[in-house]
Tab-separated table of C-alpha atoms and ligand atoms in Angstrom:
chain	number	residue	atom	x	y	z
S	1	UNK	CA	21.132	-13.248	32.309
S	2	UNK	CA	18.165	-11.099	31.280
S	3	UNK	CA	18.543	-10.429	27.571
S	4	UNK	CA	16.024	-9.113	25.080
S	5	UNK	CA	16.355	-9.797	21.383
S	6	UNK	CA	15.793	-7.194	18.688
S	7	UNK	CA	15.535	-8.290	15.052
S	8	UNK	CA	15.677	-5.415	12.591
S	9	UNK	CA	13.445	-6.338	9.672
S	10	UNK	CA	11.949	-3.037	8.507
S	11	UNK	CA	14.379	-2.423	5.634
S	12	UNK	CA	13.339	-1.926	2.031
S	13	UNK	CA	15.574	-4.652	0.635
S	14	UNK	CA	16.563	-2.483	-2.322
S	15	UNK	CA	19.898	-4.156	-3.064
S	16	UNK	CA	18.230	-7.559	-3.140
S	17	UNK	CA	17.060	-7.602	-6.758
S	18	UNK	CA	14.036	-9.816	-6.490
S	19	UNK	CA	10.288	-9.140	-6.390
S	20	UNK	CA	10.212	-10.932	-3.058
S	21	UNK	CA	11.645	-8.791	-0.268
S	22	UNK	CA	14.486	-10.590	1.456
S	23	UNK	CA	12.784	-10.634	4.862
S	24	UNK	CA	9.970	-12.554	3.137
S	25	UNK	CA	12.063	-15.264	1.457
S	26	UNK	CA	10.482	-18.489	2.606
S	27	UNK	CA	12.342	-21.080	4.611
S	28	UNK	CA	10.019	-24.065	4.253
S	29	UNK	CA	6.752	-22.356	5.237
S	30	UNK	CA	8.130	-19.476	7.298
S	31	UNK	CA	9.155	-16.026	6.156
S	32	UNK	CA	12.844	-15.306	6.846
S	33	UNK	CA	12.077	-12.919	9.749
S	34	UNK	CA	10.149	-15.629	11.583
S	35	UNK	CA	12.774	-18.265	10.824
S	36	UNK	CA	15.492	-16.011	12.286
S	37	UNK	CA	13.416	-15.227	15.395
S	38	UNK	CA	12.626	-18.891	16.032
S	39	UNK	CA	16.220	-19.958	15.397
S	40	UNK	CA	17.700	-17.452	17.859
S	41	UNK	CA	15.078	-18.277	20.472
S	42	UNK	CA	16.165	-21.884	20.176
S	43	UNK	CA	19.708	-20.835	21.046
S	44	UNK	CA	18.817	-18.761	24.107
S	45	UNK	CA	15.815	-18.126	26.301
S	46	UNK	CA	15.367	-14.423	25.572
S	47	UNK	CA	13.183	-12.449	27.964
S	48	UNK	CA	11.457	-10.788	25.030
S	49	UNK	CA	11.777	-10.769	21.259
S	50	UNK	CA	10.968	-7.609	19.357
S	51	UNK	CA	10.850	-7.503	15.574
S	52	UNK	CA	10.729	-4.211	13.700
S	53	UNK	CA	8.618	-4.320	10.555
S	54	UNK	CA	7.899	-2.073	7.628
S	55	UNK	CA	4.825	0.093	8.241
S	56	UNK	CA	2.769	-1.646	5.527
S	57	UNK	CA	3.625	-5.093	6.841
S	58	UNK	CA	3.206	-4.883	10.638
S	59	UNK	CA	-0.296	-6.300	10.272
S	60	UNK	CA	1.055	-9.406	8.534
S	61	UNK	CA	3.841	-9.924	11.082
S	62	UNK	CA	1.229	-9.824	13.832
S	63	UNK	CA	-0.998	-12.298	12.007
S	64	UNK	CA	1.844	-14.745	11.423
S	65	UNK	CA	3.597	-14.756	14.811
S	66	UNK	CA	3.264	-14.067	18.527
S	67	UNK	CA	6.437	-11.985	18.734
S	68	UNK	CA	6.196	-8.338	19.695
S	69	UNK	CA	6.089	-6.335	16.466
S	70	UNK	CA	7.170	-2.692	16.366
S	71	UNK	CA	6.674	-0.444	13.366
S	72	UNK	CA	10.125	0.504	12.096
S	73	UNK	CA	11.418	3.942	11.149
S	74	UNK	CA	13.005	5.265	7.990
S	75	UNK	CA	16.528	4.110	8.905
S	76	UNK	CA	18.094	1.175	10.747
S	77	UNK	CA	18.886	3.475	13.649
S	78	UNK	CA	15.346	4.890	13.864
S	79	UNK	CA	13.922	1.383	13.894
S	80	UNK	CA	16.349	0.301	16.593
S	81	UNK	CA	15.450	3.315	18.739
S	82	UNK	CA	11.760	2.483	18.461
S	83	UNK	CA	12.411	-1.133	19.424
S	84	UNK	CA	14.548	-0.114	22.423
S	85	UNK	CA	11.668	1.950	23.835
S	86	UNK	CA	10.035	-1.383	24.657
S	87	UNK	CA	13.034	-2.922	26.407
S	88	UNK	CA	13.919	-2.850	30.102
S	89	UNK	CA	16.259	-5.827	30.426
S	90	UNK	CA	19.886	-5.131	31.345
S	91	UNK	CA	21.174	-6.525	28.055
S	92	UNK	CA	19.939	-6.428	24.499
S	93	UNK	CA	21.062	-8.514	21.545
S	94	UNK	CA	20.504	-6.681	18.266
S	95	UNK	CA	20.655	-8.409	14.905
S	96	UNK	CA	19.671	-7.796	11.300
S	97	UNK	CA	17.173	-10.126	9.706
S	98	UNK	CA	19.624	-10.715	6.853
S	99	UNK	CA	22.040	-12.471	9.258
S	100	UNK	CA	20.039	-15.627	8.922
S	101	UNK	CA	22.589	-18.260	9.880
S	102	UNK	CA	24.116	-16.896	13.082
S	103	UNK	CA	25.407	-19.811	15.164
S	104	UNK	CA	24.718	-20.844	18.747
S	105	UNK	CA	28.443	-20.724	19.368
S	106	UNK	CA	28.495	-16.998	18.567
S	107	UNK	CA	25.670	-16.260	21.011
S	108	UNK	CA	27.431	-18.260	23.742
S	109	UNK	CA	30.640	-16.295	23.192
S	110	UNK	CA	28.818	-12.967	23.534
S	111	UNK	CA	27.183	-13.971	26.791
S	112	UNK	CA	30.507	-15.094	28.222
S	113	UNK	CA	32.066	-11.693	27.493
S	114	UNK	CA	29.035	-9.500	28.257
S	115	UNK	CA	30.050	-8.468	31.782
S	116	UNK	CA	33.443	-7.160	30.683
S	117	UNK	CA	32.222	-4.741	28.000
S	118	UNK	CA	29.497	-2.260	27.086
S	119	UNK	CA	29.092	-3.942	23.721
S	120	UNK	CA	30.314	-7.287	22.444
S	121	UNK	CA	30.813	-7.448	18.696
S	122	UNK	CA	31.672	-10.263	16.288
S	123	UNK	CA	34.256	-9.514	13.632
S	124	UNK	CA	35.958	-11.292	10.777
S	125	UNK	CA	39.654	-10.799	10.103
S	126	UNK	CA	40.687	-9.737	6.617
S	127	UNK	CA	42.806	-12.194	4.651
S	128	UNK	CA	43.104	-10.173	1.454
S	129	UNK	CA	45.373	-7.188	0.869
S	130	UNK	CA	43.582	-3.979	1.787
S	131	UNK	CA	44.082	-0.752	-0.115
S	132	UNK	CA	42.590	2.359	1.387
S	133	UNK	CA	42.662	5.514	-0.755
S	134	UNK	CA	45.581	4.254	-2.826
S	135	UNK	CA	47.639	3.077	0.153
S	136	UNK	CA	48.134	-0.520	1.185
S	137	UNK	CA	47.332	-0.713	4.874
S	138	UNK	CA	48.094	-3.322	7.530
S	139	UNK	CA	45.267	-5.803	7.158
S	140	UNK	CA	45.812	-7.024	10.721
S	141	UNK	CA	44.391	-3.696	11.805
S	142	UNK	CA	41.212	-4.217	9.751
S	143	UNK	CA	38.088	-5.860	11.176
S	144	UNK	CA	34.867	-6.665	9.346
S	145	UNK	CA	32.064	-6.112	11.825
S	146	UNK	CA	29.062	-8.429	11.954
S	147	UNK	CA	25.859	-8.651	13.947
S	148	UNK	CA	24.330	-9.704	16.313
S	149	UNK	CA	25.835	-7.405	18.905
S	150	UNK	CA	25.183	-7.688	22.626
S	151	UNK	CA	24.961	-4.345	24.427
S	152	UNK	CA	24.118	-2.984	27.832
S	153	UNK	CA	20.657	-1.582	27.114
S	154	UNK	CA	21.061	1.701	29.023
S	155	UNK	CA	24.342	2.489	27.314
S	156	UNK	CA	22.996	1.688	23.854
S	157	UNK	CA	19.961	3.897	24.461
S	158	UNK	CA	22.245	6.719	25.566
S	159	UNK	CA	24.554	6.222	22.583
S	160	UNK	CA	21.660	6.576	20.154
S	161	UNK	CA	20.460	9.891	21.588
S	162	UNK	CA	22.031	11.707	18.674
S	163	UNK	CA	21.225	12.634	15.094
S	164	UNK	CA	24.497	11.120	13.953
S	165	UNK	CA	23.850	7.937	11.949
S	166	UNK	CA	25.781	4.762	12.712
S	167	UNK	CA	25.742	1.556	10.700
S	168	UNK	CA	25.984	-0.614	13.815
S	169	UNK	CA	25.549	-0.435	17.583
S	170	UNK	CA	29.232	-0.737	18.474
S	171	UNK	CA	30.086	2.402	16.477
S	172	UNK	CA	27.482	4.369	18.385
S	173	UNK	CA	28.682	3.065	21.745
S	174	UNK	CA	32.306	3.706	20.847
S	175	UNK	CA	31.318	7.267	19.971
S	176	UNK	CA	30.341	7.955	23.601
S	177	UNK	CA	33.480	6.283	24.924
S	178	UNK	CA	31.990	2.851	25.657
S	179	UNK	CA	34.121	-0.268	25.983
S	180	UNK	CA	33.877	-2.601	22.982
S	181	UNK	CA	34.756	-6.290	23.142
S	182	UNK	CA	35.647	-7.865	19.807
S	183	UNK	CA	35.063	-11.592	19.499
S	184	UNK	CA	35.740	-13.708	16.444
S	185	UNK	CA	32.623	-13.924	14.284
S	186	UNK	CA	31.631	-16.602	11.828
S	187	UNK	CA	31.569	-16.802	8.030
S	188	UNK	CA	28.187	-18.483	8.435
S	189	UNK	CA	26.740	-15.238	9.771
S	190	UNK	CA	27.147	-13.667	6.350
S	191	UNK	CA	24.468	-11.149	5.460
S	192	UNK	CA	21.945	-11.830	2.722
S	193	UNK	CA	22.390	-8.737	0.571
S	194	UNK	CA	22.267	-9.656	-3.086
S	195	UNK	CA	20.075	-12.136	-4.923
S	196	UNK	CA	21.668	-15.578	-4.712
S	197	UNK	CA	22.946	-14.927	-1.182
S	198	UNK	CA	19.810	-16.590	0.162
S	199	UNK	CA	21.236	-20.003	-0.723
S	200	UNK	CA	22.951	-20.158	2.663
S	201	UNK	CA	23.401	-23.556	4.264
S	202	UNK	CA	21.049	-23.088	7.209
S	203	UNK	CA	18.140	-22.097	4.941
S	204	UNK	CA	15.875	-24.828	3.616
S	205	UNK	CA	14.100	-24.110	0.317
S	206	UNK	CA	10.513	-22.886	0.290
S	207	UNK	CA	7.869	-25.581	0.597
S	208	UNK	CA	5.986	-26.590	-2.519
S	209	UNK	CA	2.607	-26.511	-0.802
S	210	UNK	CA	-0.367	-24.962	-2.566
S	211	UNK	CA	-2.569	-22.730	-0.423
S	212	UNK	CA	-6.268	-22.350	-1.172
S	213	UNK	CA	-8.492	-19.450	-0.178
S	214	UNK	CA	-12.115	-18.620	-0.774
S	215	UNK	CA	-13.919	-15.304	-0.947
S	216	UNK	CA	-17.575	-14.319	-0.913
S	217	UNK	CA	-19.244	-10.945	-1.385
S	218	UNK	CA	-22.697	-9.611	-2.131
S	219	UNK	CA	-23.827	-6.086	-3.008
S	220	UNK	CA	-27.317	-4.792	-3.600
S	221	UNK	CA	-28.262	-2.668	-6.556
S	222	UNK	CA	-28.570	1.088	-6.463
S	223	UNK	CA	-29.546	3.549	-9.153
S	224	UNK	CA	-27.342	6.283	-10.585
S	225	UNK	CA	-24.115	4.306	-10.327
S	226	UNK	CA	-22.083	2.512	-12.964
S	227	UNK	CA	-22.010	-1.258	-12.701
S	228	UNK	CA	-18.477	-2.624	-12.634
S	229	UNK	CA	-17.629	-6.325	-12.392
S	230	UNK	CA	-14.061	-7.666	-12.545
S	231	UNK	CA	-13.042	-4.131	-13.479
S	232	UNK	CA	-15.275	-4.187	-16.580
S	233	UNK	CA	-18.118	-1.714	-17.073
S	234	UNK	CA	-21.417	-3.554	-17.566
S	235	UNK	CA	-24.361	-2.002	-19.349
S	236	UNK	CA	-27.110	-1.803	-16.746
S	237	UNK	CA	-29.649	0.579	-15.237
S	238	UNK	CA	-28.024	0.268	-11.827
S	239	UNK	CA	-24.741	-0.193	-10.059
S	240	UNK	CA	-23.857	-1.442	-6.561
S	241	UNK	CA	-24.579	0.136	-3.221
S	242	UNK	CA	-21.143	0.289	-1.612
S	243	UNK	CA	-18.539	2.524	-0.029
S	244	UNK	CA	-16.225	1.789	-2.957
S	245	UNK	CA	-17.137	1.333	-6.623
S	246	UNK	CA	-18.817	-1.870	-5.410
S	247	UNK	CA	-17.024	-4.287	-7.722
S	248	UNK	CA	-18.361	-7.315	-5.897
S	249	UNK	CA	-16.346	-9.727	-8.078
S	250	UNK	CA	-13.003	-8.097	-7.344
S	251	UNK	CA	-13.866	-7.945	-3.645
S	252	UNK	CA	-14.448	-11.679	-3.548
S	253	UNK	CA	-11.196	-12.295	-5.459
S	254	UNK	CA	-9.291	-10.133	-2.953
S	255	UNK	CA	-10.726	-12.139	-0.083
S	256	UNK	CA	-9.808	-15.414	-1.773
S	257	UNK	CA	-6.198	-14.236	-2.222
S	258	UNK	CA	-5.888	-12.882	1.317
S	259	UNK	CA	-7.438	-16.081	2.627
S	260	UNK	CA	-4.947	-18.265	0.779
S	261	UNK	CA	-2.025	-16.291	2.233
S	262	UNK	CA	-3.477	-16.224	5.743
S	263	UNK	CA	-3.572	-12.428	5.626
S	264	UNK	CA	-7.050	-11.833	7.071
S	265	UNK	CA	-9.776	-10.158	4.997
S	266	UNK	CA	-10.553	-7.188	2.778
S	267	UNK	CA	-12.192	-5.184	5.582
S	268	UNK	CA	-8.941	-5.193	7.574
S	269	UNK	CA	-6.998	-3.731	4.662
S	270	UNK	CA	-9.592	-1.352	3.225
S	271	UNK	CA	-12.094	-0.481	5.983
S	272	UNK	CA	-15.444	0.707	4.609
S	273	UNK	CA	-15.542	3.549	7.133
S	274	UNK	CA	-12.227	4.919	5.879
S	275	UNK	CA	-12.927	8.036	3.756
S	276	UNK	CA	-9.865	7.344	1.592
S	277	UNK	CA	-11.669	4.317	0.132
S	278	UNK	CA	-14.863	6.212	-0.712
S	279	UNK	CA	-15.769	5.344	-4.320
S	280	UNK	CA	-12.398	3.603	-4.509
S	281	UNK	CA	-11.496	1.893	-7.780
S	282	UNK	CA	-11.457	-1.768	-6.747
S	283	UNK	CA	-8.886	-2.509	-9.468
S	284	UNK	CA	-6.391	-0.516	-7.401
S	285	UNK	CA	-7.248	-2.500	-4.283
S	286	UNK	CA	-6.675	-5.770	-6.136
S	287	UNK	CA	-3.365	-4.493	-7.504
S	288	UNK	CA	-2.295	-3.594	-3.978
S	289	UNK	CA	-3.092	-7.110	-2.744
S	290	UNK	CA	-1.349	-8.773	-5.710
S	291	UNK	CA	1.733	-6.670	-4.999
S	292	UNK	CA	1.565	-7.575	-1.314
S	293	UNK	CA	1.518	-11.276	-2.208
S	294	UNK	CA	4.435	-10.837	-4.602
S	295	UNK	CA	6.657	-8.903	-2.218
S	296	UNK	CA	5.949	-11.392	0.568
S	297	UNK	CA	6.988	-14.386	-1.520
S	298	UNK	CA	3.869	-15.745	-3.225
S	299	UNK	CA	2.755	-16.323	-6.770
S	300	UNK	CA	-0.809	-16.967	-7.865
S	301	UNK	CA	-1.541	-20.391	-9.353
S	302	UNK	CA	-5.154	-19.838	-10.455
S	303	UNK	CA	-8.383	-18.046	-9.604
S	304	UNK	CA	-11.906	-19.342	-10.248
S	305	UNK	CA	-14.815	-16.901	-10.015
S	306	UNK	CA	-18.554	-17.654	-9.872
S	307	UNK	CA	-20.852	-14.664	-10.361
S	308	UNK	CA	-24.438	-15.263	-9.237
S	309	UNK	CA	-26.730	-12.771	-11.003
S	310	UNK	CA	-30.312	-12.944	-12.198
S	311	UNK	CA	-29.681	-9.761	-14.156
S	312	UNK	CA	-27.972	-8.348	-16.212
S	313	UNK	CA	-26.920	-11.023	-18.673
S	314	UNK	CA	-23.190	-11.468	-18.168
S	315	UNK	CA	-22.106	-14.065	-20.717
S	316	UNK	CA	-21.144	-11.395	-23.323
S	317	UNK	CA	-18.686	-9.920	-20.795
S	318	UNK	CA	-16.988	-13.085	-19.576
S	319	UNK	CA	-14.050	-12.886	-21.957
S	320	UNK	CA	-13.346	-9.266	-21.161
S	321	UNK	CA	-13.646	-9.927	-17.440
S	322	UNK	CA	-11.146	-12.780	-17.710
S	323	UNK	CA	-8.666	-10.528	-19.537
S	324	UNK	CA	-9.131	-7.808	-16.952
S	325	UNK	CA	-8.386	-10.140	-14.032
S	326	UNK	CA	-5.453	-11.670	-15.934
S	327	UNK	CA	-3.974	-8.206	-16.312
S	328	UNK	CA	-4.586	-7.163	-12.734
S	329	UNK	CA	-3.218	-10.365	-11.186
S	330	UNK	CA	-0.520	-11.174	-13.797
S	331	UNK	CA	-1.928	-14.719	-13.657
S	332	UNK	CA	-3.014	-16.490	-16.823
S	333	UNK	CA	-5.148	-19.138	-15.164
S	334	UNK	CA	-8.350	-17.217	-14.590
S	335	UNK	CA	-11.813	-18.702	-14.975
S	336	UNK	CA	-15.042	-16.675	-14.892
S	337	UNK	CA	-18.411	-18.375	-14.489
S	338	UNK	CA	-21.812	-16.699	-14.468
S	339	UNK	CA	-24.969	-18.316	-13.162
S	340	UNK	CA	-28.423	-17.246	-12.001
S	341	UNK	CA	-30.140	-17.916	-8.692
S	342	UNK	CA	-33.129	-19.654	-10.305
S	343	UNK	CA	-35.219	-16.557	-9.450
S	344	UNK	CA	-34.898	-17.367	-5.747
S	345	UNK	CA	-34.135	-14.985	-2.890
S	346	UNK	CA	-32.784	-11.432	-3.206
S	347	UNK	CA	-30.487	-12.330	-6.100
S	348	UNK	CA	-33.310	-14.092	-7.939
S	349	UNK	CA	-35.526	-11.063	-7.284
S	350	UNK	CA	-32.924	-8.893	-9.072
S	351	UNK	CA	-31.951	-6.930	-5.977
S	352	UNK	CA	-28.308	-7.972	-5.722
S	353	UNK	CA	-25.374	-9.869	-7.166
S	354	UNK	CA	-23.151	-12.234	-5.186
S	355	UNK	CA	-19.753	-13.633	-6.150
S	356	UNK	CA	-17.815	-16.625	-4.854
S	357	UNK	CA	-14.107	-16.930	-5.696
S	358	UNK	CA	-11.404	-19.477	-5.083
S	359	UNK	CA	-7.706	-18.822	-5.369
S	360	UNK	CA	-4.659	-21.059	-5.189
S	361	UNK	CA	-1.249	-19.609	-4.459
S	362	UNK	CA	2.231	-21.019	-3.868
S	363	UNK	CA	5.600	-19.770	-2.740
S	364	UNK	CA	7.596	-18.212	-5.527
S	365	UNK	CA	10.625	-20.214	-6.491
S	366	UNK	CA	13.729	-18.038	-6.554
S	367	UNK	CA	15.652	-18.675	-9.728
Z	1	ZN	ZN1	-17.756	-5.640	-1.435
């Protein structure tokens, strides 16, 4: 049977009260979205797997996996619609990234029933008494609907051609008169919603590996510009020739952090031909990267910075620079070194300053 898989992972994770977004909780070394995609692909040979991602994160998803990544919309339904544009198989299995521990048995059940319905849906019966608007109702008539749901692609596409918002696919298909097949779901397919929920059985804890990255940058001097290093203004007759404020130290730190996370380099995030970064305050760029690391599950262990400058004399600024980077990265373990180039080459000839940085990061432990 030709089935495509859609994993909805573009949500904002607002109910999950943790700095780390839930789709970025780490299972060993993998973010949750990748774990879920790999797990489901182990259960069934899907024709194609499409993952919807938050606009700011599509780049990372593409760097970290070979799955087809589609930029999500502002709602679950919008994201699903965008994903479906890429699908031509007869059937589509749609799931939410938060349903991390869906079982193989569930998938098998769906496939068995697929031909008989327009949408096959897992549900859980209700064992507790149910009161609806002050009236006790027959709990046997109540179903708790789960995902994944297996739908006929054409029918699901048709069902979503509306501005009406549905919280799942079966509701949309039912709305246009489609035939819904209810199969018994599984407690294990519980959704990760609140902090603490991530301690589900199928999820292994994050690995304790330390990741190292290095960064290098050099900028030449130019007159009539302030010199800024590590976010600290340095008294000097010149600043740095650059598209941004030219804070060569912060640029190298950013590259070290991105390198450690496997997130590419500074030019991919803040292109120097992009007018929005003209004269940009590099402190803001570093804050953006620190936030990106935090929301995707990392914490910084330490950063070591070596500034290579023949002039100006930097030792009086080292303490202030350290404080500045501590504040920007929320990491205490910052070390700033300043050295000369023994009067050799462009740096020695007082034409430029270069900076080499190293950063270590690790996965944040959820408490
Ligand atoms: Zn630079």
